[in-house]
Short mmCIF file of C-alpha atoms and ligand atoms in Angstrom, two decimals:
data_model
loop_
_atom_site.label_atom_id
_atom_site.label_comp_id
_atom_site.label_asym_id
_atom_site.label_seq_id
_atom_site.Cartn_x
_atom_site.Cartn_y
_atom_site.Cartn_z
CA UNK A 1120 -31.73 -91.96 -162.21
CA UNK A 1121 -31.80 -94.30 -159.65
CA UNK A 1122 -31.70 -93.00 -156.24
CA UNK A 1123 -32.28 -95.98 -153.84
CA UNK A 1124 -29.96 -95.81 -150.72
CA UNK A 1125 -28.18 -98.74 -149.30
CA UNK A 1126 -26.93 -98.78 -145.42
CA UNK A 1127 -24.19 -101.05 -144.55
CA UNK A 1128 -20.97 -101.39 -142.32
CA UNK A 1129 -18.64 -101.31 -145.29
CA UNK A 1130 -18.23 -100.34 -148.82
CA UNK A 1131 -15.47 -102.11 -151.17
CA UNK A 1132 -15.08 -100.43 -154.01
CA UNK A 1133 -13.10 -103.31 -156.40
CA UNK A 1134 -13.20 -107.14 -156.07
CA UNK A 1135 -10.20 -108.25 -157.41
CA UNK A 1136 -8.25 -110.58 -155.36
CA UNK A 1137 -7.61 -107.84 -152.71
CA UNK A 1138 -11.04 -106.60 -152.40
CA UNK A 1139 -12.78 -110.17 -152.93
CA UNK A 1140 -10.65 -111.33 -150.15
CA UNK A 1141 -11.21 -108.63 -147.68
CA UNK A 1142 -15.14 -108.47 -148.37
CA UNK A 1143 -15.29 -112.57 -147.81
CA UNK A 1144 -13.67 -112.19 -145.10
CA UNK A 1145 -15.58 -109.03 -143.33
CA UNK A 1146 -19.46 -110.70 -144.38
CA UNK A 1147 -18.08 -114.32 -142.71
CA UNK A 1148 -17.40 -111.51 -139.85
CA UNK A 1149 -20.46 -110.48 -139.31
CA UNK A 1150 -20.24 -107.00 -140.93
CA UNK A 1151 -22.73 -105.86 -143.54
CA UNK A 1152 -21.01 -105.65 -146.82
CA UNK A 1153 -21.62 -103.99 -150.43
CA UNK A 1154 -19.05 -104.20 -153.17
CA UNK A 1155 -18.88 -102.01 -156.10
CA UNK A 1156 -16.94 -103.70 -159.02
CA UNK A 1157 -17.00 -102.33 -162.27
CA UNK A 1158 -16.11 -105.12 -164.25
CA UNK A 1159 -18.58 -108.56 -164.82
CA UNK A 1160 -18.78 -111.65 -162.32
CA UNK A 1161 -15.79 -113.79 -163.48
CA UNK A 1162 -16.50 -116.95 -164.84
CA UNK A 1163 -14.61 -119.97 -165.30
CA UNK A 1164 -13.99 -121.71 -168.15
CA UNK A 1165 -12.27 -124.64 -168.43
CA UNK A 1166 -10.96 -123.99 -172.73
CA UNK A 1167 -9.68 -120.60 -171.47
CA UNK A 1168 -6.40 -120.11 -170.10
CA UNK A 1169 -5.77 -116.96 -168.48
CA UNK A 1170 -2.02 -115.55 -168.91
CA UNK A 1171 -2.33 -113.50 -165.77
CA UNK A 1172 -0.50 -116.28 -163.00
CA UNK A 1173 0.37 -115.70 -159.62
CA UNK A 1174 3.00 -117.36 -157.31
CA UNK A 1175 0.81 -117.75 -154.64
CA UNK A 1176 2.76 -118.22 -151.16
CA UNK A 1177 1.70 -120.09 -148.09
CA UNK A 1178 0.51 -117.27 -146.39
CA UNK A 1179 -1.45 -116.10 -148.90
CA UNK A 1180 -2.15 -119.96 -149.15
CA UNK A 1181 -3.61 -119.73 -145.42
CA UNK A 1182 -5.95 -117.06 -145.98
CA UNK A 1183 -7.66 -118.53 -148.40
CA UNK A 1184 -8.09 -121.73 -147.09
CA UNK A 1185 -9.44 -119.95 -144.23
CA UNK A 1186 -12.10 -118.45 -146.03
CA UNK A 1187 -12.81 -121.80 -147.35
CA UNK A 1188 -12.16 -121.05 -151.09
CA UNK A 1189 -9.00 -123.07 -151.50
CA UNK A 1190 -11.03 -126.52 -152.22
CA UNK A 1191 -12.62 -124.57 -155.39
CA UNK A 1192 -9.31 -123.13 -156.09
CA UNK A 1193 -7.85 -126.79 -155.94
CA UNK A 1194 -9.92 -128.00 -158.75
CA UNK A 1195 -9.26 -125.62 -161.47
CA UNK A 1196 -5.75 -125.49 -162.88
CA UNK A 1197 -3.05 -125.00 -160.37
CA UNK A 1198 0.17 -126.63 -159.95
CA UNK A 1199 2.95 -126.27 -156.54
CA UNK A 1200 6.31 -125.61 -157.19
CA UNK A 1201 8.89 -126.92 -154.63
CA UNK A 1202 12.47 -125.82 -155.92
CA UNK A 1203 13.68 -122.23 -157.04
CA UNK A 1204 16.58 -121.81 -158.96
CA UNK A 1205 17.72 -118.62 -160.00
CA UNK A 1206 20.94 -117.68 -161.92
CA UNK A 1207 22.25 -114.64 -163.44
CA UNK A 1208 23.76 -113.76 -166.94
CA UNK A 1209 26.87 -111.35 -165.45
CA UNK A 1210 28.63 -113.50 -163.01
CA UNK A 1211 28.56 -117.41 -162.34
CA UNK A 1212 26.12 -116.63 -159.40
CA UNK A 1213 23.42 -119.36 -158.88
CA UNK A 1214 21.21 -119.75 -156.05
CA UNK A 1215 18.76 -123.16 -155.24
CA UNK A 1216 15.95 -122.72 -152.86
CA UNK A 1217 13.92 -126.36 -151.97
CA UNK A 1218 11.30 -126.94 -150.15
CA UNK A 1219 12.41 -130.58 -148.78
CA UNK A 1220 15.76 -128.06 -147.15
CA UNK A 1221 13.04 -126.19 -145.51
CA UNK A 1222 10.96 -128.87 -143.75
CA UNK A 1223 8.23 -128.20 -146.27
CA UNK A 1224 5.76 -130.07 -148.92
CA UNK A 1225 5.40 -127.17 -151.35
CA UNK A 1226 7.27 -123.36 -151.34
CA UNK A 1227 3.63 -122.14 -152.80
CA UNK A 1228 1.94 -122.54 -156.07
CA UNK A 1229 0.93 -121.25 -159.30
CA UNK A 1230 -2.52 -120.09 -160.36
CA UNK A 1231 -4.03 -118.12 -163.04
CA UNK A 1232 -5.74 -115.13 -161.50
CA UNK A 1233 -8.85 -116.13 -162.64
CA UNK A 1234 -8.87 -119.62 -161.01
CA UNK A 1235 -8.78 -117.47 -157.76
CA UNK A 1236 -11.42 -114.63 -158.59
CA UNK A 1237 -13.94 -117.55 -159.66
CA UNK A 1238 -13.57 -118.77 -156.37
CA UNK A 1239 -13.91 -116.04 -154.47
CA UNK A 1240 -16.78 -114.19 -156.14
CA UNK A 1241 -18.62 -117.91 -156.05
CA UNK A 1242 -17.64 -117.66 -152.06
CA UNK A 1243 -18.97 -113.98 -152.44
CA UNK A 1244 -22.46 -114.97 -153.65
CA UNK A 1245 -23.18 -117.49 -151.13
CA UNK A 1246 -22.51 -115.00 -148.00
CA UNK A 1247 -25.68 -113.42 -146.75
CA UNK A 1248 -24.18 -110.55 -145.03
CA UNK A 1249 -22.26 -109.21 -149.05
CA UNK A 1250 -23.57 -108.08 -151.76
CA UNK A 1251 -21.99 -107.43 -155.31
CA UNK A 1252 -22.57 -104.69 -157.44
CA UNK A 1253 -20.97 -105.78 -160.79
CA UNK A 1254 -20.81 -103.45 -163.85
CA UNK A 1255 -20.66 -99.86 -161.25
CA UNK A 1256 -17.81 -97.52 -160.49
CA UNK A 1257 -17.43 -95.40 -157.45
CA UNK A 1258 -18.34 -91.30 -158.62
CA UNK A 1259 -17.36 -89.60 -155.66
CA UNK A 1260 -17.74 -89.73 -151.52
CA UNK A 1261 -18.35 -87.52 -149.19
CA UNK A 1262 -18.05 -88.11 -145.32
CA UNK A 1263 -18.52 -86.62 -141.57
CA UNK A 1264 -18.45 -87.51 -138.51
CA UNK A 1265 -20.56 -90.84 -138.17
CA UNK A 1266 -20.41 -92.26 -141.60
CA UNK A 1267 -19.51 -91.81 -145.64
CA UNK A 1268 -21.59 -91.43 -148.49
CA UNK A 1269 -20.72 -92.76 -152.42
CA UNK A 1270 -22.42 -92.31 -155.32
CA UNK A 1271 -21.99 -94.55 -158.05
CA UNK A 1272 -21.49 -92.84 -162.09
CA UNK A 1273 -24.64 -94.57 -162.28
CA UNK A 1274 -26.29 -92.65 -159.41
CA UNK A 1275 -26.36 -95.71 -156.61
CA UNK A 1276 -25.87 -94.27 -153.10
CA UNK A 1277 -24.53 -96.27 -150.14
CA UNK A 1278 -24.03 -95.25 -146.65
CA UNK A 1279 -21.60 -96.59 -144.70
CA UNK A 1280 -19.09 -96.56 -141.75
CA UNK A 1281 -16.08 -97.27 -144.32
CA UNK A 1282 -15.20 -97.31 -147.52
CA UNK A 1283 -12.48 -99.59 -148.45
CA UNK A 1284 -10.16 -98.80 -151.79
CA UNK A 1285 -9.64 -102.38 -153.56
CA UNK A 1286 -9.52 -100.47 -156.85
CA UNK A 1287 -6.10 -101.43 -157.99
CA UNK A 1288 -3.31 -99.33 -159.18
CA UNK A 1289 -5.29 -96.48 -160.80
CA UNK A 1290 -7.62 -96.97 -157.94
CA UNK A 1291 -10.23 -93.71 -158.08
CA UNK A 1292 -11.15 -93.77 -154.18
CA UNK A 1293 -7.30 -93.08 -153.49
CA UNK A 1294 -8.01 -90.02 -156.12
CA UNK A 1295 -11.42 -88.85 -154.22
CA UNK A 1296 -9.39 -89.57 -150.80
CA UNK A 1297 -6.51 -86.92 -151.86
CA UNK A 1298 -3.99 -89.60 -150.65
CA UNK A 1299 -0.77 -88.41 -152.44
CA UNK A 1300 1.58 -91.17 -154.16
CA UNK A 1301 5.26 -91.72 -154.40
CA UNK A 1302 5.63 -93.51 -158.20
CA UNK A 1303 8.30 -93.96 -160.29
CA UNK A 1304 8.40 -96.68 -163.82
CA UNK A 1305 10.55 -99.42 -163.42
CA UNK A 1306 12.71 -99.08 -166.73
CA UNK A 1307 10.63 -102.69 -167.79
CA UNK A 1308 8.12 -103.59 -169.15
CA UNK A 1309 7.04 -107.37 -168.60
CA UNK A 1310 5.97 -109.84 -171.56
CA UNK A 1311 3.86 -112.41 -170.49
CA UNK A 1312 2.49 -115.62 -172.46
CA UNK A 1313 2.03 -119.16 -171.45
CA UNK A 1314 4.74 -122.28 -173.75
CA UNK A 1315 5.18 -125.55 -173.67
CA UNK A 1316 8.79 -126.72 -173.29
CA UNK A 1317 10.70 -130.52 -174.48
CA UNK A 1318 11.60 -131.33 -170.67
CA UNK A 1319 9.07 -131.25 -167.62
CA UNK A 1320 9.93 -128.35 -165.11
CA UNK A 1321 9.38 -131.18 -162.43
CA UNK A 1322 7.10 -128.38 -160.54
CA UNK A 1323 10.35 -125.95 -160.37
CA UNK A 1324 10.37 -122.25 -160.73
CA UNK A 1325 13.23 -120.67 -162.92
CA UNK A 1326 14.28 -117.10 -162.90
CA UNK A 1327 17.29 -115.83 -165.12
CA UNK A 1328 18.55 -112.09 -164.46
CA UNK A 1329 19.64 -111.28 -167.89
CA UNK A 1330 21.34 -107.52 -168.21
CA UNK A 1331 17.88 -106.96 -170.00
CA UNK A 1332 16.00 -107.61 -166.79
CA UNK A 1333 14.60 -111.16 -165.00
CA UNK A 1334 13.08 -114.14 -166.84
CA UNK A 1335 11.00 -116.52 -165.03
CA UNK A 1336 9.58 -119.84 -165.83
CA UNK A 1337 6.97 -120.99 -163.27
CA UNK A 1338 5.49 -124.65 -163.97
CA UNK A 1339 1.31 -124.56 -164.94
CA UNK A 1340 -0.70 -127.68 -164.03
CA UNK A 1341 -0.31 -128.81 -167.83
CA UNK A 1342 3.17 -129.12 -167.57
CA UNK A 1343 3.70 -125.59 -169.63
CA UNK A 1344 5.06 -122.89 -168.14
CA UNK A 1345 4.32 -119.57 -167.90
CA UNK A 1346 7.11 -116.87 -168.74
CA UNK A 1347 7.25 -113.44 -167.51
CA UNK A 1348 10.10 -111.48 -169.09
CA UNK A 1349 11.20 -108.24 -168.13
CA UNK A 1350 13.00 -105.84 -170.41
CA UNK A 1351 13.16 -101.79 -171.08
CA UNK A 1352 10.20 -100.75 -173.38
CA UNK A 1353 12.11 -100.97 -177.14
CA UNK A 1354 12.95 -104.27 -176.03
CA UNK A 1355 10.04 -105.88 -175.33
CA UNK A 1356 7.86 -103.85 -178.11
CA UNK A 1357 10.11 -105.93 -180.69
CA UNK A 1358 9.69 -109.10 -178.43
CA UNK A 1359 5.77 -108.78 -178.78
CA UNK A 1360 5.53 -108.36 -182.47
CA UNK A 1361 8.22 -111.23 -183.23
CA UNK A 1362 6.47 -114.29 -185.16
CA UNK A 1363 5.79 -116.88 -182.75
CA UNK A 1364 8.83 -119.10 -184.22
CA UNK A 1365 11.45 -116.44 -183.86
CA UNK A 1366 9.97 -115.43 -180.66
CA UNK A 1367 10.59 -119.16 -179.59
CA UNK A 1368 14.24 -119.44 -180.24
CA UNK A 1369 14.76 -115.93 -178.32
CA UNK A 1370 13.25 -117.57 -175.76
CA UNK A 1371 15.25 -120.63 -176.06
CA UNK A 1372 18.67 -118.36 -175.77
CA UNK A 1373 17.78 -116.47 -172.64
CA UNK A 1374 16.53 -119.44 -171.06
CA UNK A 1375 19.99 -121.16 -171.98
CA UNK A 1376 17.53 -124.08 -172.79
CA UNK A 1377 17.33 -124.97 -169.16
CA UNK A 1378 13.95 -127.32 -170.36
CA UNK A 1379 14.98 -128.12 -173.56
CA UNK A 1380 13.58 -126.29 -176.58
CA UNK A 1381 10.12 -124.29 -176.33
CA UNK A 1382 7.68 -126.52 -178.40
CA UNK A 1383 4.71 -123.53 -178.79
CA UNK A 1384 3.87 -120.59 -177.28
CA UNK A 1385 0.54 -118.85 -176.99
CA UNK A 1386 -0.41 -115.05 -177.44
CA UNK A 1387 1.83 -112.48 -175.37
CA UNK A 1388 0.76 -109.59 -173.48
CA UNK A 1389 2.92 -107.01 -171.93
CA UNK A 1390 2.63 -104.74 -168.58
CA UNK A 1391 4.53 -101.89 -167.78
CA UNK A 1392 5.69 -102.13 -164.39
CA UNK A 1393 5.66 -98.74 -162.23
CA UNK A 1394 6.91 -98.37 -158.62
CA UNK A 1395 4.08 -97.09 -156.21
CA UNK A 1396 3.43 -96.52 -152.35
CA UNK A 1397 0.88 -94.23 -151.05
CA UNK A 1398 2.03 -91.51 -148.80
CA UNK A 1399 -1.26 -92.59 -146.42
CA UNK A 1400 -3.34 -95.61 -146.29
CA UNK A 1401 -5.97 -93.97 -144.66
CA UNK A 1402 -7.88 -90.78 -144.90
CA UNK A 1403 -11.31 -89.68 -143.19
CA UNK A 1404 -13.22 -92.87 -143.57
CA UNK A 1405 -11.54 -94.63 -146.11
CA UNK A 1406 -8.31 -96.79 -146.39
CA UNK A 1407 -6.92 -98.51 -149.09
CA UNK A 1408 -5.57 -102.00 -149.76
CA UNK A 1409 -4.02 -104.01 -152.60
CA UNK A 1410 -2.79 -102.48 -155.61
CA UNK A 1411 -4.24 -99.10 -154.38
CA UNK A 1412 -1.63 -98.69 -152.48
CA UNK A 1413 0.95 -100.54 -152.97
CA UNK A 1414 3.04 -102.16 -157.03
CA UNK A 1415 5.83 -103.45 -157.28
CA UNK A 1416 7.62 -104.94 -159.36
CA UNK A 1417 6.97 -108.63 -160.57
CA UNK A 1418 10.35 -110.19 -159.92
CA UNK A 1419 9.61 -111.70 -156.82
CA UNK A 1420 5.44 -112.76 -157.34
CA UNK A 1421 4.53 -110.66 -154.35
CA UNK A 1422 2.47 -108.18 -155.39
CA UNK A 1423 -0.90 -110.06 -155.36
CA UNK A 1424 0.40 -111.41 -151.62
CA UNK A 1425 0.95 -108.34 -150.23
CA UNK A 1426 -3.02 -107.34 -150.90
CA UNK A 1427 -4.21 -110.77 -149.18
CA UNK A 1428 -2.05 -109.68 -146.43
CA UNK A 1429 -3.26 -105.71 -146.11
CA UNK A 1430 -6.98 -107.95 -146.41
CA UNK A 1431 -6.53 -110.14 -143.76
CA UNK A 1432 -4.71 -107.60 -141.68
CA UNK A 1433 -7.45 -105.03 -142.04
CA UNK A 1434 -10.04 -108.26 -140.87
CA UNK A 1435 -8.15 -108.36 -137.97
CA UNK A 1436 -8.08 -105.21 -137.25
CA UNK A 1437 -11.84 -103.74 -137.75
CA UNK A 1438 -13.38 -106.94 -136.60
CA UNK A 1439 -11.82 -106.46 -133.28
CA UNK A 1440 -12.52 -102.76 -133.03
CA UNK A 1441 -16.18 -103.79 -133.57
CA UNK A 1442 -16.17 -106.33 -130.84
CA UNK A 1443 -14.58 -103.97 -128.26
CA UNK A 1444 -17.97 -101.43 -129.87
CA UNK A 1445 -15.58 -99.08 -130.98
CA UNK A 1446 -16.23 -96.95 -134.09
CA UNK A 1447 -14.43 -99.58 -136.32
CA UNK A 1448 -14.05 -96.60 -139.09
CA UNK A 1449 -12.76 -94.10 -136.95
CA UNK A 1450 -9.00 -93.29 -137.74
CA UNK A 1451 -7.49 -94.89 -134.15
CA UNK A 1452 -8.90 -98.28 -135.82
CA UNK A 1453 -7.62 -97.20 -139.48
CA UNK A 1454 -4.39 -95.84 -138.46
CA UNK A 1455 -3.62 -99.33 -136.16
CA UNK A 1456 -3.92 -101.37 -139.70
CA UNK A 1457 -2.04 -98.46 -141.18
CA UNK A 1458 1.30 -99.00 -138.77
CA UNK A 1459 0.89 -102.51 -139.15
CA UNK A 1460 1.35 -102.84 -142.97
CA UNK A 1461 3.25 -100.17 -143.98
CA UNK A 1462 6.69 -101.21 -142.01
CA UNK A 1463 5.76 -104.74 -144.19
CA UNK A 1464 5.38 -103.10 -147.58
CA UNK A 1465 7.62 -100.81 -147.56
CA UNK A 1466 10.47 -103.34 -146.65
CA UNK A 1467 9.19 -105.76 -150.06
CA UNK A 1468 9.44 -102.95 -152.00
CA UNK A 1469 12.78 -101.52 -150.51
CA UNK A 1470 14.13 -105.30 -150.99
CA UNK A 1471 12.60 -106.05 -154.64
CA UNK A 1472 14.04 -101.88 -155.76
CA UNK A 1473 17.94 -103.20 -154.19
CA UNK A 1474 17.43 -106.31 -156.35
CA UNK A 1475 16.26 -104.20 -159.34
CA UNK A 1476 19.30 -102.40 -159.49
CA UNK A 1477 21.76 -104.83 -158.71
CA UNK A 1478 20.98 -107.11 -161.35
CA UNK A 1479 20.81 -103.83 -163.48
CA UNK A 1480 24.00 -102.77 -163.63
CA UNK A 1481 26.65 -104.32 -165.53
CA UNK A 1482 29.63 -102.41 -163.79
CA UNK A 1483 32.20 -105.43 -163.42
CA UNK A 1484 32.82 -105.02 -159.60
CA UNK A 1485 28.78 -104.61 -158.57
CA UNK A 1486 28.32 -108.35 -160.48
CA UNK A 1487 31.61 -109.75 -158.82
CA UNK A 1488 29.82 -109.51 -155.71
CA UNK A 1489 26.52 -110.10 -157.35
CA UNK A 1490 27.76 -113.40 -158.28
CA UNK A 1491 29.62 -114.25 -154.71
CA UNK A 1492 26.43 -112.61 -152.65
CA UNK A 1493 24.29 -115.44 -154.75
CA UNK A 1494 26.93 -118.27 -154.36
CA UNK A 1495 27.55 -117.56 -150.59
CA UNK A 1496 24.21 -117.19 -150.32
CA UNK A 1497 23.40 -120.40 -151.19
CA UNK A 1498 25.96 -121.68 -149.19
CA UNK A 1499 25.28 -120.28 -145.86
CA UNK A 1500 22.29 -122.40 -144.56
CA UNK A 1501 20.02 -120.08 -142.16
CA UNK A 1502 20.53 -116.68 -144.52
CA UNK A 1503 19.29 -118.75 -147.48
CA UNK A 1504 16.02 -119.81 -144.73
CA UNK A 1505 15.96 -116.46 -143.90
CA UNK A 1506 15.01 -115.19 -147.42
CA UNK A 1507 12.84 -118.31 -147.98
CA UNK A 1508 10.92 -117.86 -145.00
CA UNK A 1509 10.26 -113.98 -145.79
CA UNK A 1510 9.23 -114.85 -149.69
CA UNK A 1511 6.53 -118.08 -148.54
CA UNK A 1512 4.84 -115.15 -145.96
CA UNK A 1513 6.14 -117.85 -142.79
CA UNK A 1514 7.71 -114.32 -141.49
CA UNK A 1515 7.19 -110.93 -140.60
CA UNK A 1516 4.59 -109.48 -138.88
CA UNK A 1517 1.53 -111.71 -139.65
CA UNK A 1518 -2.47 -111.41 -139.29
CA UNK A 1519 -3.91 -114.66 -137.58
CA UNK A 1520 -5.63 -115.43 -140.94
CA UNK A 1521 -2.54 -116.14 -142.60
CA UNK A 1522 -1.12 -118.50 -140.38
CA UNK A 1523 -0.85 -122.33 -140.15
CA UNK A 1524 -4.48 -123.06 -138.74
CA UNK A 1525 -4.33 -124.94 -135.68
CA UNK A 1526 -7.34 -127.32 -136.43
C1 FAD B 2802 3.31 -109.38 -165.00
C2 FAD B 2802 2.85 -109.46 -163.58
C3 FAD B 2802 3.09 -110.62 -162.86
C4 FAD B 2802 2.68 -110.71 -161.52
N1 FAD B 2802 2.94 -111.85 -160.83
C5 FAD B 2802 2.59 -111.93 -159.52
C6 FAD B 2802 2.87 -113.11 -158.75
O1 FAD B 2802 3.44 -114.10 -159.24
N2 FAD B 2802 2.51 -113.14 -157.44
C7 FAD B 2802 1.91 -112.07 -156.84
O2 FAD B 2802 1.63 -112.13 -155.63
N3 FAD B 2802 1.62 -110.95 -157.55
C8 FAD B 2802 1.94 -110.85 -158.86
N4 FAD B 2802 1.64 -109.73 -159.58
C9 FAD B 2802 0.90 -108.62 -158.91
C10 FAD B 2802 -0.60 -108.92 -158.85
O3 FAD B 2802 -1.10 -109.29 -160.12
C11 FAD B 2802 -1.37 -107.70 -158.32
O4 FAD B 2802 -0.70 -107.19 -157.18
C12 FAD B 2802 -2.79 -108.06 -157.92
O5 FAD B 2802 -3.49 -108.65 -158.99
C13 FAD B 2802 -3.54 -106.81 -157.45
O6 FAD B 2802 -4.81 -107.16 -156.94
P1 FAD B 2802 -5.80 -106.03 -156.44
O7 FAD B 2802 -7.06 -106.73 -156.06
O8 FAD B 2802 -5.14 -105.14 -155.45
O9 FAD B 2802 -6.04 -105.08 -157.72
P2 FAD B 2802 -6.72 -105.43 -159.13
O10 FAD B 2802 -6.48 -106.82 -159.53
O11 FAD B 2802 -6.27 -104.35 -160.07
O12 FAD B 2802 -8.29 -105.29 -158.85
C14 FAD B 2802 -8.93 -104.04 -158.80
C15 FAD B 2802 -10.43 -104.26 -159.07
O13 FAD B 2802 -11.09 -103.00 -158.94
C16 FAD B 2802 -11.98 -102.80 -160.04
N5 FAD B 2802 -12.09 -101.35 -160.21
C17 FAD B 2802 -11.14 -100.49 -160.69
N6 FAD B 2802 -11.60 -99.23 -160.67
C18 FAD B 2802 -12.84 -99.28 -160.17
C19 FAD B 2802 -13.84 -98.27 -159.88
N7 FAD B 2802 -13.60 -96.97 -160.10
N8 FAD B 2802 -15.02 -98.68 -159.36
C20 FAD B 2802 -15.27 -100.00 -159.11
N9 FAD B 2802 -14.36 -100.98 -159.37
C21 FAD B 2802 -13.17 -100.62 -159.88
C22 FAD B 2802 -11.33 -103.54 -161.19
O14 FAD B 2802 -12.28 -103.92 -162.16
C23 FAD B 2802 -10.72 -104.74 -160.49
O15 FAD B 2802 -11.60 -105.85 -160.41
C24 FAD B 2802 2.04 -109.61 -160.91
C25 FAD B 2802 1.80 -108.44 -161.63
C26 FAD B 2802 2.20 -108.36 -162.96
C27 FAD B 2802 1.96 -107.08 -163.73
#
């Protein structure tokens, strides 16, 4: 067994975009950083799609540019979208978000997950101060007062000051932390696949809110789309084992055909979407970020933002603990990043759970004033900025990273 010990500032146990961003971001710092991911290095490959896409919003936008991955990002597959348009089955209710009535080029864009994990683990490799540990998991930890100890299944120890959860939603450090969770299943389950439709989607994104639960269409690179369709468990099993023809004109009927008829479709895969929020975000030594502390569901593409933003907030907030030569993993320093993102989290999911329900419920007076909130919405100018400017991350409470640069 190997014993070998490795001393740095920080340990991040999972690289995905959460922990890949944070431990860019920390090593470009200045602080000495090992990640333990227990998956390979992505790699990028230019045949393979992957169906996993995120809206990616400005903010989210900023932070990566900042850590200079966004030119690599750039030149893989990735297309902006600069309208929304979302409508709703129960009521006439329609609502238009553009990003020419905001002052803006683009409201974000789409990218498949991997085009962004490429880019930062390629970022990753080229920073001195970070190293990556691919193909370990974290064991268990132990900590006192100057520092924490974790062993690896494979028998790897690393000392350290901090150890960072990036593990995602099953995330073991939050396990070996005893940080409780609040969780709940959404009644969905979400289908996702990647088709090719008659018209262009003229780089729009298209949500429906059937009684079934939300379909979205958000515009690929290739001029394909990529669906994401939300519906309770039974529904969605039979949607996945539909042939791909029948499948198609399903499809077709829930998108009312908004871009013509849906000319292939590739494999599907499905998620099942559970509610979660940590009832900490920090314990002795450790804090968690991403997915580890925080799902939600997919309806509004936040998910994936919300992790760059607990990153680049928890940047912020050790890097200047370190410069003032305070112990940056003592809990005044966690507990600062703590207050700071859990007002923002918990308001996303608070917002995204009211949506939920509302377009659940098909009780004819709750979608009567669905359908007049959406059209009065869109009618009354600065609440319809208001929502646009919380969704692109240009509000709220936000870390320096993930604002306009100045330069
Ligand atoms: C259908 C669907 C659509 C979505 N669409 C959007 C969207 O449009 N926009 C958006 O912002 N978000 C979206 N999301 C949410 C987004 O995908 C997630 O929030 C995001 O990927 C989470 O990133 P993460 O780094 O926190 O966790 P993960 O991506 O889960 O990464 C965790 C990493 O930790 C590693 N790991 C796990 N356990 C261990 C261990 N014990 N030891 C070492 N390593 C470990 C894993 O291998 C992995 O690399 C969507 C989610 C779903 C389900």
């Amino acid at each position: 067994m190997n014993r070998t010990t490795d001393r740095v500032d920080v340990v991040v146990v999972g690289a995905g975009m959460a922990g890949a961003t944070l431990s860019c971001a920390l090593a470009a710092a200045g602080l000495d950083v090992s990640v333990i991911e227990s998956g390979p290095a992505p790699q990028w490959n230019d045949e393979n799609y992957d169906l996993r896409v995120s809206a990616i919003n400005l903010a989210s936008q900023n932070i990566l540019m900042a850590l200079g991955v966004w030119p690599a990002i750039r030149q893989k597959r990735i297309s902006p979208f600069d309208d929304i348009e979302t409508w709703d089955e129960g009521s006439t209710g329609r609502i238009f978000f553009s990003a020419a009535d905001a002052g803006l080029r683009h409201l974000g864009h789409i990218i498949e997950n991997n085009a962004i994990a490429v880019a930062l683990h390629e970022k990753l490799q080229q920073q001195e101060r970070a190293r990556v540990h691919y193909g370990l998991s974290v064991d268990k930890c132990q900590s006192d007062d100057e520092e924490i100890v974790v062993t690896t299944h494979k028998g790897r120890v690393f000392r350290a000051r901090l150890l960072v959860g990036a593990d995602g939603a099953l995330s073991r450090v939050r396990e070996l932390a005893g940080i409780g969770l609040h969780q709940r299943p959404y009644r969905h389950t979400a289908i996702v696949a990647h088709v090719a439709t008659e018209k262009s989607h003229r780089q729009a994104a298209y949500q429906r809110f059937l009684w079934s639960g939300p379909l979205a269409f958000l515009p690929l690179a290739d001029q394909r789309s990529s669906i994401v369709w939300s519906a309770d468990a039974n529904l969605a099993e039979e949607l996945i084992q539909l042939p791909d023809d029948v499948f198609q004109r399903r499809l077709e009927i829930a998108f009312q055909n908004r871009l013509g008829n849906i000319t292939s479709v590739s494999h599907r895969e499905r998620f099942a979407l559970v509610h979660r929020h940590v009832e900490r975000y920090v314990s002795h030594r450790v804090v968690l970020v991403g997915d580890a502390a925080h799902t939600v569901h997919p309806l509004a593409g936040l998910g994936a933002n919300q992790g760059l933003a607990d990153a680049a907030t928890l940047v912020e907030v050790l890097i200047d603990s370190a410069n003032r030569e305070r112990d940056f993993g003592g809990q005044v320093t966690l507990r600062r990043y703590e207050r700071w993102r859990r007002g923002e989290n918990q308001l996303i999911l608070n917002t995204l759970d009211g949506l939920y329900h509302l377009f659940g419920s098909s009780h004819p007076m709750i979608t009567n004033i669905r359908g007049l909130g959406l059209n009065l919405t869109n009618r009354i100018t600065p609440l319809k900025m208001m929502f646009l400017r919380r969704a692109t991350g240009l509000s709220g409470d936000l870390p320096q990273m993930a604002k306009p640069s100045l330069s």
